[in-house]
Coordinates of C-alpha atoms in Angstrom, one line a residue:
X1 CA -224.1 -36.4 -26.2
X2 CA -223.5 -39.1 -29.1
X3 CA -219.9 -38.7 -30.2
X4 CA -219.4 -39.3 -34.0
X5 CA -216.6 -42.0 -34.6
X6 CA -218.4 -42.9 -37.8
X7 CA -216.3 -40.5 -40.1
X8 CA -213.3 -41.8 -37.8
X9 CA -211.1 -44.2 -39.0
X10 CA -210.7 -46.5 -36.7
X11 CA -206.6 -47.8 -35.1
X12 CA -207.4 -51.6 -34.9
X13 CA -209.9 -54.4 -35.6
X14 CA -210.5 -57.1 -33.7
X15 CA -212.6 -60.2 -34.9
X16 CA -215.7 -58.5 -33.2
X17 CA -214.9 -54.9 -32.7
X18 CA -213.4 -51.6 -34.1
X19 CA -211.1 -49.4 -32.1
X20 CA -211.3 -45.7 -32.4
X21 CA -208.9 -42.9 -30.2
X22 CA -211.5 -40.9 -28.5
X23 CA -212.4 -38.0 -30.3
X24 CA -212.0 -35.5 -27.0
X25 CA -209.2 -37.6 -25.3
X26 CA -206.2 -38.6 -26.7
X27 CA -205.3 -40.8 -23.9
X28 CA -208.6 -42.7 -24.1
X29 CA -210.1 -45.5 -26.7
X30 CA -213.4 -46.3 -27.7
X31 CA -214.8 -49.8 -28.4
X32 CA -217.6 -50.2 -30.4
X33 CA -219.1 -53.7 -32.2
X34 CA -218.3 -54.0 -35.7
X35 CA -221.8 -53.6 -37.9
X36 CA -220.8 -56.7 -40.4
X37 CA -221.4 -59.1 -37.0
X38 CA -224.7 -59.1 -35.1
X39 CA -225.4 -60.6 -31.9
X40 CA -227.5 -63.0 -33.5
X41 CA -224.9 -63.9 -36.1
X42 CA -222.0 -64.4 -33.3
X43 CA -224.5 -67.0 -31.5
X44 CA -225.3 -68.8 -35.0
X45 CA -221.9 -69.2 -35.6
X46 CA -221.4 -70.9 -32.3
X47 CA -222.4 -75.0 -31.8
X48 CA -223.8 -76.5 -29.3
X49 CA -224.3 -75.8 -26.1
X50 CA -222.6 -71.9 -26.4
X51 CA -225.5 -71.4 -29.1
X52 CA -228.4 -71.8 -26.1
X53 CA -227.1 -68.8 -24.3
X54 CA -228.6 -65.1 -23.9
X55 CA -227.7 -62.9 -27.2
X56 CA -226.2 -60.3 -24.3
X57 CA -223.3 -62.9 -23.5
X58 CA -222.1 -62.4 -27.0
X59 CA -221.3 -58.5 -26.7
X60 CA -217.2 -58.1 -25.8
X61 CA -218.0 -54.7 -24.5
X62 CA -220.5 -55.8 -22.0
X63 CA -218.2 -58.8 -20.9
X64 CA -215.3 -56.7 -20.7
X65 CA -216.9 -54.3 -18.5
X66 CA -218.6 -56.8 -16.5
X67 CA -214.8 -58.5 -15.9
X68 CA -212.9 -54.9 -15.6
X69 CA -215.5 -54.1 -12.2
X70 CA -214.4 -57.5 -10.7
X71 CA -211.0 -57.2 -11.1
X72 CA -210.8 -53.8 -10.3
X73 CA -212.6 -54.4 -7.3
X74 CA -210.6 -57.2 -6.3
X75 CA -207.0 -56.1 -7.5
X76 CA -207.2 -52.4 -6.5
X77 CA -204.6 -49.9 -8.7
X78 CA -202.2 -52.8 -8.4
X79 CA -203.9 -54.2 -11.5
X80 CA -203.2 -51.2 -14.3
X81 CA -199.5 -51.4 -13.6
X82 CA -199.8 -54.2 -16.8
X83 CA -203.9 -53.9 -17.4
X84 CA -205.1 -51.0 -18.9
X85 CA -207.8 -49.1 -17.0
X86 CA -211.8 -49.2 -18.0
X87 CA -214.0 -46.2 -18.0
X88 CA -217.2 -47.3 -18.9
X89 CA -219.9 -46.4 -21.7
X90 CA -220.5 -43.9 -23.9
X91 CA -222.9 -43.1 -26.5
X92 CA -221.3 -42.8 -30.2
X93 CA -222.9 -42.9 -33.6
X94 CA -221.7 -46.6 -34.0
X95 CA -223.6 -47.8 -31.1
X96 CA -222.5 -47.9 -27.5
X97 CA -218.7 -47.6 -27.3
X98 CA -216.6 -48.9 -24.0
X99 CA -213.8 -46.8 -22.9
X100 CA -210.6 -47.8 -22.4
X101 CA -207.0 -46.5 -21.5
X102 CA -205.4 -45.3 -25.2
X103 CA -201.6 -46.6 -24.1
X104 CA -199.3 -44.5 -26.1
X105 CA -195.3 -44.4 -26.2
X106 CA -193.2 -41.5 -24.4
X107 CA -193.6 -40.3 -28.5
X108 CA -197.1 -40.0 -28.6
X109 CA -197.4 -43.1 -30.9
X110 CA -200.4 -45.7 -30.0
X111 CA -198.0 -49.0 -28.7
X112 CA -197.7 -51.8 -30.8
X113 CA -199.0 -54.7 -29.9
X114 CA -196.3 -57.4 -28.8
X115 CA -196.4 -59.2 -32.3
X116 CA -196.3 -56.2 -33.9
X117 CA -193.2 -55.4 -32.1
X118 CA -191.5 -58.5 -32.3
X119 CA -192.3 -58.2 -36.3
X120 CA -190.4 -55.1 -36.4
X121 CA -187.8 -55.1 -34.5
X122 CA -187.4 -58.8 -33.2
X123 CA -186.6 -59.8 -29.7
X124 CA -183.9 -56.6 -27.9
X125 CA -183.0 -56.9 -24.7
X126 CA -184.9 -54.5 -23.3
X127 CA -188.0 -56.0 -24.9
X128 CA -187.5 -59.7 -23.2
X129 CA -186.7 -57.9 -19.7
X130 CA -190.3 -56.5 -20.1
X131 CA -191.8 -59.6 -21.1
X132 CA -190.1 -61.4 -17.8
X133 CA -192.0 -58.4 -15.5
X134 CA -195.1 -58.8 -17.1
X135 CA -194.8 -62.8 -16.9
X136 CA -193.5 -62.2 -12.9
X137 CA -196.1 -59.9 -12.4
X138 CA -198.7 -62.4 -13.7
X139 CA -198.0 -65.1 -11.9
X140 CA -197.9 -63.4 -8.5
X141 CA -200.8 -61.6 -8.8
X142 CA -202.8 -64.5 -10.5
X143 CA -204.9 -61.9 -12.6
X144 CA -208.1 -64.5 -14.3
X145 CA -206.9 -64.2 -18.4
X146 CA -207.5 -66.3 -21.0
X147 CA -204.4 -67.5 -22.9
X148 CA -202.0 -64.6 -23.1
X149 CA -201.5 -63.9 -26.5
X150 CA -199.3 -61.8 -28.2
X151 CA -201.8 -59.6 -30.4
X152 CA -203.7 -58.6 -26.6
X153 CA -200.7 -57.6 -25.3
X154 CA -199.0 -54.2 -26.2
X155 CA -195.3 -52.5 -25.6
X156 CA -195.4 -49.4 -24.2
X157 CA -191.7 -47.5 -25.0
X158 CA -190.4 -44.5 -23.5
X159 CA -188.3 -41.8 -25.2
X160 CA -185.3 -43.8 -26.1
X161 CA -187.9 -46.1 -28.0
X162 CA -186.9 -48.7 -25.3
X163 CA -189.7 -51.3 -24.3
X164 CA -190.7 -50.0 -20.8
X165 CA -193.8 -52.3 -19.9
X166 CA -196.3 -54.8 -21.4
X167 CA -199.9 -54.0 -20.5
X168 CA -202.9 -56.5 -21.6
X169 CA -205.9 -54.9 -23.2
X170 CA -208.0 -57.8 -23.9
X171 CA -208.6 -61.6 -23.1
X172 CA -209.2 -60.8 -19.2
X173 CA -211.5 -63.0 -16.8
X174 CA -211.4 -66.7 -16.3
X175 CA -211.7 -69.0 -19.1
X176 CA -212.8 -71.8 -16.5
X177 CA -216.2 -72.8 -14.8
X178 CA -214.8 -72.5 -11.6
X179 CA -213.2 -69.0 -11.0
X180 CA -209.6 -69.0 -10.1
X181 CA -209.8 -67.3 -6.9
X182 CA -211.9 -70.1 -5.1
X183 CA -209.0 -72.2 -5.5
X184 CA -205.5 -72.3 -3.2
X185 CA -203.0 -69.7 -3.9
X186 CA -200.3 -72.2 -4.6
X187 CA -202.4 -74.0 -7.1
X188 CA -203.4 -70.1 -9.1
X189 CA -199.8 -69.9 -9.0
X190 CA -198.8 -72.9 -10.8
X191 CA -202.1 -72.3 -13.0
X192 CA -200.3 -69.1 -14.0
X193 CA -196.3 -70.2 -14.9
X194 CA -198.0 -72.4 -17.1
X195 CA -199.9 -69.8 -19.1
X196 CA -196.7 -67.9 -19.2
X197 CA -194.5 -70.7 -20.1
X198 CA -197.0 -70.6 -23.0
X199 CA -196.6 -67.1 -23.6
X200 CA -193.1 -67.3 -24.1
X201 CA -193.4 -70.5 -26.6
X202 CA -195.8 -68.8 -28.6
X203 CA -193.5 -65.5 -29.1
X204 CA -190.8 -68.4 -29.6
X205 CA -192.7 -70.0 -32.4
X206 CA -193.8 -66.6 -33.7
X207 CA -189.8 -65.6 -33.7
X208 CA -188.7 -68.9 -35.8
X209 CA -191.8 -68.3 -38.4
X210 CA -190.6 -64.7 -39.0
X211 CA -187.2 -65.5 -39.4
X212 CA -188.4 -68.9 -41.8
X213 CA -189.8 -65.9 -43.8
X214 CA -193.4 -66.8 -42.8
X215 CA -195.3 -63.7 -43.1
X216 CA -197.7 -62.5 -40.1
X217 CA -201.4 -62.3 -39.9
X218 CA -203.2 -58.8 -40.0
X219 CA -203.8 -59.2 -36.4
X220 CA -203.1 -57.2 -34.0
X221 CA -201.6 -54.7 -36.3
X222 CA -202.2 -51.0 -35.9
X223 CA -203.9 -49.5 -38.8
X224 CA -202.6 -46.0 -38.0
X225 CA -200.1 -44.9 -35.2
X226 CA -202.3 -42.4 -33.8
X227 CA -200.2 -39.5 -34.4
X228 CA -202.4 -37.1 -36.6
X229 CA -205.7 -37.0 -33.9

């Protein structure tokens, strides 16, 4: 069966992909390639050496599956208490679409993505206790990310419209040659304060710009809440 998201308006976009709630589950996303950015034209626009590799390496659905079935092989259920879960492939009218968790507020709203959130309604209490579980959570667990950013990172709220968790829905696996979990435990750990010492710099910066009057970037923010599918 071919689901049809091409009618669909899609809840994000991401510098390679479109986001689209499933059309038979509310609870579940669908990632498909944008059709403005071939394979080929992802590789042209990369120098050398990253332009020698296989046009397959370029696709963010296939990497993020690949990197979801390691983790979740080595993590367990642990991992989705602040990663959301990956379902596999399906066949939509787009092209082949990855599935992810949709994560929604108590309210039924898609959750904003942590700049979003921090764009409109700044920095609460609730909100920074979050952020410290998430960062605690990270560097015990040492889960293989990239730089945690704020626009892969989204704020689930419950009923009270009270931040509840964080949960990261992109920029997973290891950015370095030599994956982290070769290495000593101690030295993941300290690997993993720094990348959220980072993390809170950057929402930091991000806070002084906004209140400077420095407008944000499109990214990361929601192009519909979700609440009409």
């Amino acid at each position: 069966m071919t689901l049809p998201l091409s009618t669909c308006q899609p809840f994000a976009k991401g510098g390679n992909r479109l986001c689209f709630v499933h059309p038979e589950d509310p609870a579940r996303c669908i990632k498909v390639r944008r059709p403005d950015f071939t394979l080929e034209d992802l590789r042209r626009a990369k120098g050398f050496p990253k332009n020698l590799r296989p046009l397959a390496s370029f696709d963010d659905n296939q990497e993020e599956h690949r990197v979801m079935q390691a983790l979740h092989r080595r993590y367990g259920e642990v991992l989705y208490q602040h990663v959301s879960h990956c379902y596999g492939f399906v066949d939509t009218d787009l092209g082949p679409g990855l599935v992810s968790e949709l994560v929604r507020n108590d309210n039924g709203r898609i959750a904003y993505s942590l700049k979003q959130q921090l764009a409109e309604t700044g920095l609460s209490d609730d909100l920074n206790t979050a952020i410290d579980t998430f960062c605690a959570f990270w560097e015990w667990h040492c889960i293989p990310s990239r730089q945690l950013l704020t626009h892969n990172v989204v704020v689930q709220c419950d009923a009270n419209d009270r931040a509840s968790r964080l949960v990261m829905i992109d920029g997973l696996g290891d950015s370095t040659l030599i994956p982290g979990h070769w290495l000593p435990l101690s030295w993941q750990r300290k690997r993993y304060r720094q990348k959220t010492r980072q993390f809170h710099q950057r929402i930091d910066t991000f806070l002084t710009e906004l209140k400077a009057g420095k407008q944000p970037s499109e990214v990361g923010k929601l192009i519909h809440d979700g609440s009409q599918q």
